PDB file of C-alpha atoms and ligand atoms in Angstrom:
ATOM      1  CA  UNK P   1      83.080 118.309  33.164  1.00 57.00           C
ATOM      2  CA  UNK P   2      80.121 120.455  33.303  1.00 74.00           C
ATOM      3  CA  UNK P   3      78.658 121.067  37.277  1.00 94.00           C
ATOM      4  CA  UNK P   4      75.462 119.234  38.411  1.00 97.00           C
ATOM      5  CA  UNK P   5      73.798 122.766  38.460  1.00 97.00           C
ATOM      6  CA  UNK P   6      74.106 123.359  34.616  1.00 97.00           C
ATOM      7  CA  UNK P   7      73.805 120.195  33.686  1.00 98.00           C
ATOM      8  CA  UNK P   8      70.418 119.969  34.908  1.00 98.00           C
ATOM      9  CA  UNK P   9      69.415 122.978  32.878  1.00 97.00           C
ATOM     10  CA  UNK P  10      70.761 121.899  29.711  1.00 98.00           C
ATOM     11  CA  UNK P  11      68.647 118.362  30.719  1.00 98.00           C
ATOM     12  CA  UNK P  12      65.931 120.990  31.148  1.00 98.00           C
ATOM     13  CA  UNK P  13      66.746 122.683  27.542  1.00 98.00           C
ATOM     14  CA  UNK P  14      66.356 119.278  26.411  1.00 98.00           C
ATOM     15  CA  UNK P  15      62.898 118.114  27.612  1.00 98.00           C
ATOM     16  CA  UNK P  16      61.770 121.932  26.458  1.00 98.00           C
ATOM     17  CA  UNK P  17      62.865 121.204  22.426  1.00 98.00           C
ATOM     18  CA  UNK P  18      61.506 118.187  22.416  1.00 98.00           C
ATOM     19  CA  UNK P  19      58.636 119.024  24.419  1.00 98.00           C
ATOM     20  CA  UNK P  20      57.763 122.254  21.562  1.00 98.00           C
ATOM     21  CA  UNK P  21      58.892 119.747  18.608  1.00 98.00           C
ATOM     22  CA  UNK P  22      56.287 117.397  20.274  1.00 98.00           C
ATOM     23  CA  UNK P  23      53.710 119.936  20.937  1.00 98.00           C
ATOM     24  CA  UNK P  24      53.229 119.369  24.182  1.00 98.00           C
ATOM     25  CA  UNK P  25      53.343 121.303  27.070  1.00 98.00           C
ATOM     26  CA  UNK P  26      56.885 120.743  29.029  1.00 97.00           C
ATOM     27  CA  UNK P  27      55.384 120.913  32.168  1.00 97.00           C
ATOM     28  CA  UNK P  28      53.825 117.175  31.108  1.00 97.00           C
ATOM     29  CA  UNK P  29      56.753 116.065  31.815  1.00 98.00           C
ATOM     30  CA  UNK P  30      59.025 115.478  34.656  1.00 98.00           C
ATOM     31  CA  UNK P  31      62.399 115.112  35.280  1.00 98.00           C
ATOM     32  CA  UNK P  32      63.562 111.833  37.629  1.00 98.00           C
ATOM     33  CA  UNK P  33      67.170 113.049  38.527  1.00 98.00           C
ATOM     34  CA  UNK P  34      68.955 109.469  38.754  1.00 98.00           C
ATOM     35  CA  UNK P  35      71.320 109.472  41.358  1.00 98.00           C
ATOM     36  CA  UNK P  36      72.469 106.397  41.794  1.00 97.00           C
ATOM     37  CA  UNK P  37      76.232 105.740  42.583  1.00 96.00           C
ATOM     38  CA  UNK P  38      76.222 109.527  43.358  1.00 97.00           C
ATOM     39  CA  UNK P  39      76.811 110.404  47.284  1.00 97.00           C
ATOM     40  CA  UNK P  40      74.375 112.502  49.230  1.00 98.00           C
ATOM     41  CA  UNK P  41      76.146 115.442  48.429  1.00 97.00           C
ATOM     42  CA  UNK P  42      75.768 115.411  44.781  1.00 98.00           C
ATOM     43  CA  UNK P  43      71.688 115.202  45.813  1.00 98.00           C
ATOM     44  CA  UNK P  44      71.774 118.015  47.439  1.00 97.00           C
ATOM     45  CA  UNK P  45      74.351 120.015  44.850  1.00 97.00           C
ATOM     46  CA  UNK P  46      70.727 119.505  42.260  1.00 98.00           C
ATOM     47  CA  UNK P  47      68.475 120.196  45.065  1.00 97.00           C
ATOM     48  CA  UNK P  48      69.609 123.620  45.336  1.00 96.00           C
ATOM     49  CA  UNK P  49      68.851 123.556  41.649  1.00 96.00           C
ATOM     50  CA  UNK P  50      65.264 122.982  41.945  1.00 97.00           C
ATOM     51  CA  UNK P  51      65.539 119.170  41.443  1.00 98.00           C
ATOM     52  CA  UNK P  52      63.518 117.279  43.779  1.00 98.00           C
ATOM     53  CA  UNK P  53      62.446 113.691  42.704  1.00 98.00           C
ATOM     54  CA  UNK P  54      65.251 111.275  42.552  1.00 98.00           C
ATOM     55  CA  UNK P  55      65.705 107.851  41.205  1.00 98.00           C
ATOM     56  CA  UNK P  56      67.734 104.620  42.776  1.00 98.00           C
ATOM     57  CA  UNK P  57      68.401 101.653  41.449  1.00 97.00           C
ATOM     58  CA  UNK P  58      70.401  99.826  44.789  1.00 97.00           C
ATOM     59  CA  UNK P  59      68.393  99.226  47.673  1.00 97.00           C
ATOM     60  CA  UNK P  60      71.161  99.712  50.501  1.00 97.00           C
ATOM     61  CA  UNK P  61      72.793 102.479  49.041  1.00 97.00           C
ATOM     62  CA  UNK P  62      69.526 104.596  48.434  1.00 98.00           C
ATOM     63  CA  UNK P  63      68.630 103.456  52.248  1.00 98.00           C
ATOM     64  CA  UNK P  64      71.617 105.346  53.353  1.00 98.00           C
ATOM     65  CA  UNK P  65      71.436 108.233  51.159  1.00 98.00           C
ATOM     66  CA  UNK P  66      67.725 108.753  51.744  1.00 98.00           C
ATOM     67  CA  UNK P  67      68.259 108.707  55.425  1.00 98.00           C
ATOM     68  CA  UNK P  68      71.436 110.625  55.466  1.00 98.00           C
ATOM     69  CA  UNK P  69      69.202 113.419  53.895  1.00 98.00           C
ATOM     70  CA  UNK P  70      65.888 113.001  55.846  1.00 97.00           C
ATOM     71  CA  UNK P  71      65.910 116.280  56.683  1.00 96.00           C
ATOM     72  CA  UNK P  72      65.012 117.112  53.550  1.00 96.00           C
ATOM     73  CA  UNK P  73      61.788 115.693  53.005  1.00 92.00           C
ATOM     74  CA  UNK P  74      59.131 115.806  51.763  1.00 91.00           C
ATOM     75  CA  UNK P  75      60.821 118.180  49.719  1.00 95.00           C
ATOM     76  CA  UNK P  76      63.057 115.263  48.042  1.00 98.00           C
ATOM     77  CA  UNK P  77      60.774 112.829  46.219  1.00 98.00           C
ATOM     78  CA  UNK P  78      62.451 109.429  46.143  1.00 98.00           C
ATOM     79  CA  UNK P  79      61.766 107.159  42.946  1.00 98.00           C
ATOM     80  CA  UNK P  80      62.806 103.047  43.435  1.00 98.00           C
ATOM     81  CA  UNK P  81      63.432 102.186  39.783  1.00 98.00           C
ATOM     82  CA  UNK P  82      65.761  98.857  39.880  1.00 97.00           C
ATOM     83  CA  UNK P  83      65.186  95.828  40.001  1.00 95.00           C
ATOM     84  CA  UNK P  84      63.369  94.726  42.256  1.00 96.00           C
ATOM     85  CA  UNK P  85      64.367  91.159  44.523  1.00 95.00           C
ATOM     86  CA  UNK P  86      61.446  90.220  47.032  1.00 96.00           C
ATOM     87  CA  UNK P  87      63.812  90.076  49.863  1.00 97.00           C
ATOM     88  CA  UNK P  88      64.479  93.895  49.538  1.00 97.00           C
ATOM     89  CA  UNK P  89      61.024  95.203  48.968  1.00 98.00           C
ATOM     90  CA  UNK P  90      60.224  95.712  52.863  1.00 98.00           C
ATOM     91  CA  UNK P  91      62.859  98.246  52.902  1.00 98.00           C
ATOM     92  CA  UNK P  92      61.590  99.634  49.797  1.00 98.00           C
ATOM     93  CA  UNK P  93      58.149  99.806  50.725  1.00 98.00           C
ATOM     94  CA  UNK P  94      59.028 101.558  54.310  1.00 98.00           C
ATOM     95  CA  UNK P  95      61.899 104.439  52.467  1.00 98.00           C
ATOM     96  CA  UNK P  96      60.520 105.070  49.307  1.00 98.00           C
ATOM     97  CA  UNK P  97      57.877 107.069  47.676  1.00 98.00           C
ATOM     98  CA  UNK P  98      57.737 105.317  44.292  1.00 98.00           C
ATOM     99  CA  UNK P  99      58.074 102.043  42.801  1.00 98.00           C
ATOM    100  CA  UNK P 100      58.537 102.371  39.142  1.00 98.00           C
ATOM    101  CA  UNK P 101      59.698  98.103  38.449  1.00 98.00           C
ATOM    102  CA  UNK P 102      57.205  96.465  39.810  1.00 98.00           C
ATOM    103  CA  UNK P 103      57.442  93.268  37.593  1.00 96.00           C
ATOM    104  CA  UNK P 104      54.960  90.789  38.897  1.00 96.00           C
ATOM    105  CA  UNK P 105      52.512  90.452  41.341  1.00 97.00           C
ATOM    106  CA  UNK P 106      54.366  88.277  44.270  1.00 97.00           C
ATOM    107  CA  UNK P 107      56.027  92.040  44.360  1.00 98.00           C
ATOM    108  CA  UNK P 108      53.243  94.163  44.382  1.00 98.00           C
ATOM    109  CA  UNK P 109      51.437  91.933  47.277  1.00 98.00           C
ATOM    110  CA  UNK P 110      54.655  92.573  48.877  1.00 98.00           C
ATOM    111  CA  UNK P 111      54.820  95.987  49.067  1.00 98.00           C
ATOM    112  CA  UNK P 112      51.210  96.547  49.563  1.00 98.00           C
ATOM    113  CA  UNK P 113      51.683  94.580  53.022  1.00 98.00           C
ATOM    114  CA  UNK P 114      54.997  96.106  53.864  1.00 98.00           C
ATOM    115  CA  UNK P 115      53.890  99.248  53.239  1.00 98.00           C
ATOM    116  CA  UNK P 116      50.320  99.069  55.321  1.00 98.00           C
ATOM    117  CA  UNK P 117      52.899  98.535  58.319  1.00 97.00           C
ATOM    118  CA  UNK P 118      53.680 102.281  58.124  1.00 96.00           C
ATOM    119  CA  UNK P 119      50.194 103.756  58.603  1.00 94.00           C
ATOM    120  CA  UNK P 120      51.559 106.959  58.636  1.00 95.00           C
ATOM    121  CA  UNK P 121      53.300 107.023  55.061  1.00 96.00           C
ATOM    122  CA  UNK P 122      50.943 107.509  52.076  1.00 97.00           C
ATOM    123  CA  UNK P 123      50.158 104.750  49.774  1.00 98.00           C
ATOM    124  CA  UNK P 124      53.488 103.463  47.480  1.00 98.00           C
ATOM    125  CA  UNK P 125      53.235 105.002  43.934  1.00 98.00           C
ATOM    126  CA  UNK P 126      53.651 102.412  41.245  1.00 98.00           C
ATOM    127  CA  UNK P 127      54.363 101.786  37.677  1.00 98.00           C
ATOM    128  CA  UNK P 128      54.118  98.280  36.388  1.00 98.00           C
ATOM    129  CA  UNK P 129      57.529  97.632  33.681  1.00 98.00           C
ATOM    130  CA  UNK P 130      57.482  96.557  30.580  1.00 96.00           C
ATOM    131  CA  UNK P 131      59.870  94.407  28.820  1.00 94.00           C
ATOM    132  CA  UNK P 132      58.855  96.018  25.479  1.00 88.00           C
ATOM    133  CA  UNK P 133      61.853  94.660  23.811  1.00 79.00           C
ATOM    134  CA  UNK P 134      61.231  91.368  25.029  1.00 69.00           C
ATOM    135  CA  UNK P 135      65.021  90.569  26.088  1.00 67.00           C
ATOM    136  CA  UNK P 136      65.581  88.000  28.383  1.00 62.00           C
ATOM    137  CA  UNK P 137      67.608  89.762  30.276  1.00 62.00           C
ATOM    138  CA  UNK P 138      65.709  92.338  31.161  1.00 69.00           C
ATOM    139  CA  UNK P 139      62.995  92.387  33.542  1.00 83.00           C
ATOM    140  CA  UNK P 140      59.559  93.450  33.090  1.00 93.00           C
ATOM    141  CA  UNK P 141      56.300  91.691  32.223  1.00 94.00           C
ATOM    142  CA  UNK P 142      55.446  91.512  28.326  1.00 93.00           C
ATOM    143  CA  UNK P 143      53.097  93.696  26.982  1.00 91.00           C
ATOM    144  CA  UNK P 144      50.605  90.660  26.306  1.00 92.00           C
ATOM    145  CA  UNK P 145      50.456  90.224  30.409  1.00 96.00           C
ATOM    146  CA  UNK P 146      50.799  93.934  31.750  1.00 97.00           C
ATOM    147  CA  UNK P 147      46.933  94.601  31.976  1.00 98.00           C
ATOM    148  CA  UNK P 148      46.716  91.691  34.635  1.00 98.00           C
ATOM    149  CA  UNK P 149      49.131  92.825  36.414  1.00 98.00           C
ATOM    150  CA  UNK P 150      47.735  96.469  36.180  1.00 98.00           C
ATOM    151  CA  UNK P 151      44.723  94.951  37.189  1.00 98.00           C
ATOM    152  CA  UNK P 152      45.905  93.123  39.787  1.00 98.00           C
ATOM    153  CA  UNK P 153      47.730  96.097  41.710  1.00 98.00           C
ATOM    154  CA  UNK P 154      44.901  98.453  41.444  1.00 98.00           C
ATOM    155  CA  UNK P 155      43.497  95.726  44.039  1.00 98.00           C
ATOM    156  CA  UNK P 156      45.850  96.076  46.228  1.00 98.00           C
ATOM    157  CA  UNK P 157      45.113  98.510  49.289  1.00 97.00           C
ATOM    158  CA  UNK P 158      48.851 100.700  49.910  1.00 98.00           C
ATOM    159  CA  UNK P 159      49.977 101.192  46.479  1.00 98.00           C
ATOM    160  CA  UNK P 160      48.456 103.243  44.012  1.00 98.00           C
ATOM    161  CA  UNK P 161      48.487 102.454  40.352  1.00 98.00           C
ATOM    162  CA  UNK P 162      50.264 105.488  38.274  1.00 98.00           C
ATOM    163  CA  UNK P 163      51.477 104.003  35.079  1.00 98.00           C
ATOM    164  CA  UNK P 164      54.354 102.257  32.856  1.00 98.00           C
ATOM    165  CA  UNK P 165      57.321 102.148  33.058  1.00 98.00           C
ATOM    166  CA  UNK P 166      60.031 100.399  30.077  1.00 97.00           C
ATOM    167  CA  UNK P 167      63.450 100.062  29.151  1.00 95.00           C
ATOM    168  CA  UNK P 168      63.723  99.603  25.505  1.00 94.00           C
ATOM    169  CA  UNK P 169      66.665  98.119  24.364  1.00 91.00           C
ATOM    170  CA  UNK P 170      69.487 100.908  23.417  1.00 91.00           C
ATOM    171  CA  UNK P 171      69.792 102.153  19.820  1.00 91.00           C
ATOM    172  CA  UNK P 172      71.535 104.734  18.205  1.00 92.00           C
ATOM    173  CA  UNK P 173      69.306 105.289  16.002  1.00 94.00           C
ATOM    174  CA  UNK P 174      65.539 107.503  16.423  1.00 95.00           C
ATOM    175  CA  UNK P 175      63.288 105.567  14.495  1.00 95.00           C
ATOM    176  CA  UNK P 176      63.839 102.347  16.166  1.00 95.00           C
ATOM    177  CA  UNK P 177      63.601 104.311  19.607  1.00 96.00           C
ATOM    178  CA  UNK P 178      60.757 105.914  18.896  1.00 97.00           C
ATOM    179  CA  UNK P 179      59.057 102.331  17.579  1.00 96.00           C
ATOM    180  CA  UNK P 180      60.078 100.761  21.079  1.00 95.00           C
ATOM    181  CA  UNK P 181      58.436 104.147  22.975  1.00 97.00           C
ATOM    182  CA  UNK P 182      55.261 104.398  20.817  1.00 97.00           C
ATOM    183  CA  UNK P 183      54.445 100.314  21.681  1.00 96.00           C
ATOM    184  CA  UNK P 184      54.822 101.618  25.727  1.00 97.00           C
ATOM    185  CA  UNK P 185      52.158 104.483  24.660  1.00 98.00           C
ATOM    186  CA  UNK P 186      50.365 102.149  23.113  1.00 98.00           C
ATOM    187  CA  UNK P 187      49.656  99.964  25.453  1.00 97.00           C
ATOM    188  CA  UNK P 188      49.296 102.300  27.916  1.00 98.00           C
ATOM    189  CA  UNK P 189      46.463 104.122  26.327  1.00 98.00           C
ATOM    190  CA  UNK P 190      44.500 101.224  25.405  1.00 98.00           C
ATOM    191  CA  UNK P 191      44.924 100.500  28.956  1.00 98.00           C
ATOM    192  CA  UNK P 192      43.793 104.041  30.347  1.00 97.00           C
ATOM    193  CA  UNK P 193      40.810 103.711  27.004  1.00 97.00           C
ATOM    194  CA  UNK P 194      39.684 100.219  28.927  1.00 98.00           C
ATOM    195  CA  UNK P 195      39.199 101.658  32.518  1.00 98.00           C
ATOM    196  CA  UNK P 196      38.490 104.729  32.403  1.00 95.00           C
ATOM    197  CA  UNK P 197      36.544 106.284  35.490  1.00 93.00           C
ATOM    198  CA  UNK P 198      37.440 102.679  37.129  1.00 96.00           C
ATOM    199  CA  UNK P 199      38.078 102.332  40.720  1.00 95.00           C
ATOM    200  CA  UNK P 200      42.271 101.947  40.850  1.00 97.00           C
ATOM    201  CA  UNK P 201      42.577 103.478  37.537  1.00 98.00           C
ATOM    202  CA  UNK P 202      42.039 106.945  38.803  1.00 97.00           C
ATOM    203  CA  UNK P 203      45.621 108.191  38.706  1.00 98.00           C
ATOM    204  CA  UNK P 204      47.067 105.802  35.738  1.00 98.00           C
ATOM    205  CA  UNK P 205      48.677 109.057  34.317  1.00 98.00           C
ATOM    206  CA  UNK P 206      52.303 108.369  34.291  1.00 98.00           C
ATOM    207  CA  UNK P 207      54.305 106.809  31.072  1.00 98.00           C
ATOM    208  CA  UNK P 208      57.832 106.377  32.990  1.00 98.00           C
ATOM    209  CA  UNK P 209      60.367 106.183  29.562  1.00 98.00           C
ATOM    210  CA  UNK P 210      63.622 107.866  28.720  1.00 98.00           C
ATOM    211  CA  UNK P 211      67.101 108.075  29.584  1.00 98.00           C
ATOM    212  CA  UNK P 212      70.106 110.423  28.479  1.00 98.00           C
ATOM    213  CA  UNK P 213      70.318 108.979  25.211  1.00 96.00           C
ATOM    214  CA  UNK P 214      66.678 108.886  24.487  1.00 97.00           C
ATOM    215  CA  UNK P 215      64.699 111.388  26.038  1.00 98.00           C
ATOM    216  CA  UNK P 216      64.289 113.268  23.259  1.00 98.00           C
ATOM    217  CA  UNK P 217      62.210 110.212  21.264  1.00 98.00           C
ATOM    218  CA  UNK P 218      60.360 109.192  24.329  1.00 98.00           C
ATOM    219  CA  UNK P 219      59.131 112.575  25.030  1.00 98.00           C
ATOM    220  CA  UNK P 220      57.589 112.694  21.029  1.00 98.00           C
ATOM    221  CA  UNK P 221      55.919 109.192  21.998  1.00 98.00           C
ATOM    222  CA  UNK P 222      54.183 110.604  25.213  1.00 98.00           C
ATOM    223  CA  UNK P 223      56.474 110.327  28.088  1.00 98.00           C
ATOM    224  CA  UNK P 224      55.698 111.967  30.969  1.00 98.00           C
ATOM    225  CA  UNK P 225      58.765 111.198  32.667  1.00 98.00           C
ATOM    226  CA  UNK P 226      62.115 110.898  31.823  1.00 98.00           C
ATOM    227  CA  UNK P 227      64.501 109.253  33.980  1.00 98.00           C
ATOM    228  CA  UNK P 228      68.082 110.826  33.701  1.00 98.00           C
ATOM    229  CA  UNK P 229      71.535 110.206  35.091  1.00 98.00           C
ATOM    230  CA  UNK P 230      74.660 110.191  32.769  1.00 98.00           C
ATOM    231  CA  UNK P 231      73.326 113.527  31.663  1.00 98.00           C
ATOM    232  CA  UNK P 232      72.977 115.286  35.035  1.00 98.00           C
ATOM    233  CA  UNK P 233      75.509 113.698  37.131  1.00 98.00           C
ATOM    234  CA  UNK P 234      77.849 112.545  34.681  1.00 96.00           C
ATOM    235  CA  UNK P 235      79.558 109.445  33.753  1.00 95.00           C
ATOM    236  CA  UNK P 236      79.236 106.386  36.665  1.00 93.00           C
ATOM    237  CA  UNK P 237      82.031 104.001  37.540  1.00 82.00           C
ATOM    238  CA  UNK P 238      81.987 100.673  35.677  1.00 61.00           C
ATOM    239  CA  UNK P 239      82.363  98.648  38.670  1.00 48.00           C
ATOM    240  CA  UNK P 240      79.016  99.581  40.237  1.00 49.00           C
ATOM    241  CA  UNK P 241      76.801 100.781  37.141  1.00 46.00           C
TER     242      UNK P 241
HETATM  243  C1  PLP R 301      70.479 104.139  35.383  1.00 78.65           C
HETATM  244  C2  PLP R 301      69.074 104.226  34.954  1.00 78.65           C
HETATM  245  C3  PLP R 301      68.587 105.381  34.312  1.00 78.65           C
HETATM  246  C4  PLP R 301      69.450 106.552  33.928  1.00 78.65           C
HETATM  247  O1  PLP R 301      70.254 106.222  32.833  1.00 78.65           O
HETATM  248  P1  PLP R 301      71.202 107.310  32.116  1.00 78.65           P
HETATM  249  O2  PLP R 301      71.513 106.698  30.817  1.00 78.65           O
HETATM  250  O3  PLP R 301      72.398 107.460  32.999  1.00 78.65           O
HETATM  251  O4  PLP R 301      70.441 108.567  31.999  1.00 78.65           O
HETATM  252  C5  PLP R 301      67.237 105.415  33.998  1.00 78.65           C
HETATM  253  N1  PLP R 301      66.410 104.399  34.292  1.00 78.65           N
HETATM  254  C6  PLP R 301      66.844 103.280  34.911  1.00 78.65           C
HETATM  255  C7  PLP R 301      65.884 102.197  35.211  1.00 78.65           C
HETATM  256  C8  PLP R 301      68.185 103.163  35.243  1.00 78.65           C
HETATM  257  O5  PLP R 301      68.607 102.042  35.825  1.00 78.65           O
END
């Protein structure tokens, strides 16, 4: 297997192609390293790569991870992107820098309150999910209901509202994952069209869509971010996926 270090430059590679087939600039778009079930060491192994925003999906193990590498900071960027029970957002709010699964709005009260306990930690980023493929089991709020909630966050004083964030169903196949990424974009630019120059809408520059197998069609439907593991870290155990 491949090491962390050129891995992350063939991820890199990858945003650049289809940043150029795209025409867009690749520096629109940035690169969530997704460490989860990867130890602290592996962090800092892409660290020393240039990588410095990182995504977790499991509350106590980023907690430990994020704190076994305090040291670090702020150059390490730490990006909550799982989901997201209310019992765990306290810790949430007080180690993390991002929220990108904030679901519905008991959880965004929550972490506006938890967060306003640490007066010295800058407001919680946030992206508001999407269940754009409208499976049960996933979480996220439909696209019919995500304005509320957008609405509703932007009034909430400790987070700040950046964007979208979905998980489209996999598929092998481009068209269908481009259909799934272009609804997100959608949505999120009739959204950004509605409120422009509002108060809360300010920053709402973030499209959060993409993994290892899709980057490449999320990117030519506006992503801004691309969250990647499999292809940086490698393959995770089944047990704990
Ligand atoms: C695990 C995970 C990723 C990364 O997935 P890969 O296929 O390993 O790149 C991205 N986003 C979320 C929300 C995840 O849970």
């Amino acid at each position: 297997m491949n090491s962390i270090v050129v891995n992350l430059m063939q991820v890199r590679e990858r945003i650049e192609l289809a940043a150029l087939a795209a025409k867009r600039e690749p520096e629109e778009i940035e690169l969530l390293a997704v460490s989860k079930t990867f130890p602290a060491s592996a962090v800092e192994e892409a660290m020393h790569a240039g990588q410095s925003a990182f995504g977790e999906n499991y509350v106590q193990e980023a907690v430990e991870k994020i704190q076994k590498l305090a040291k670090l900071r702020p150059w390490l960027v730490w990006h909550f992107i799982g989901p997201l029970q209310s019992n765990k957002t306290r810790e949430v709010a007080e180690h993390f820098d991002w929220v990108h699964s904030v679901d519905r709005l008991k959880i965004a009260e929550r972490l506006s309150a938890q967060r306003g306990e640490f007066p010295d930690l800058a407001p919680l980023q946030v992206c508001a999910q999407i269940n754009v493929s409208e499976e049960d089991s996933k979480s996220g709020v439909s696209l019919a209901e995500v304005e509320a909630l957008c609405n509703a966050i932007t009034s909430l004083p400790n987070l700040v509202l950046r964007g979208l964030m979905a998980i489209p169903a996999p598929s092998p196949n481009i068209e269908q994952q481009r259909q799934a990424f272009g609804a997100v974009r959608e949505c999120f630019l009739q959204i950004q069209a509605a409120h422009d120059g509002e108060l809360g809408y300010q920053f709402f520059d973030t499209l959060s869509m993409g993994m290892s197998d899709d980057l490449e069609a999320a990117i030519l439907e506006g992503s801004t971010m691309v969250r990647v593991g499999t292809a940086i870290f490698g393959k995770r155990d089944k047990i704990n996926k």
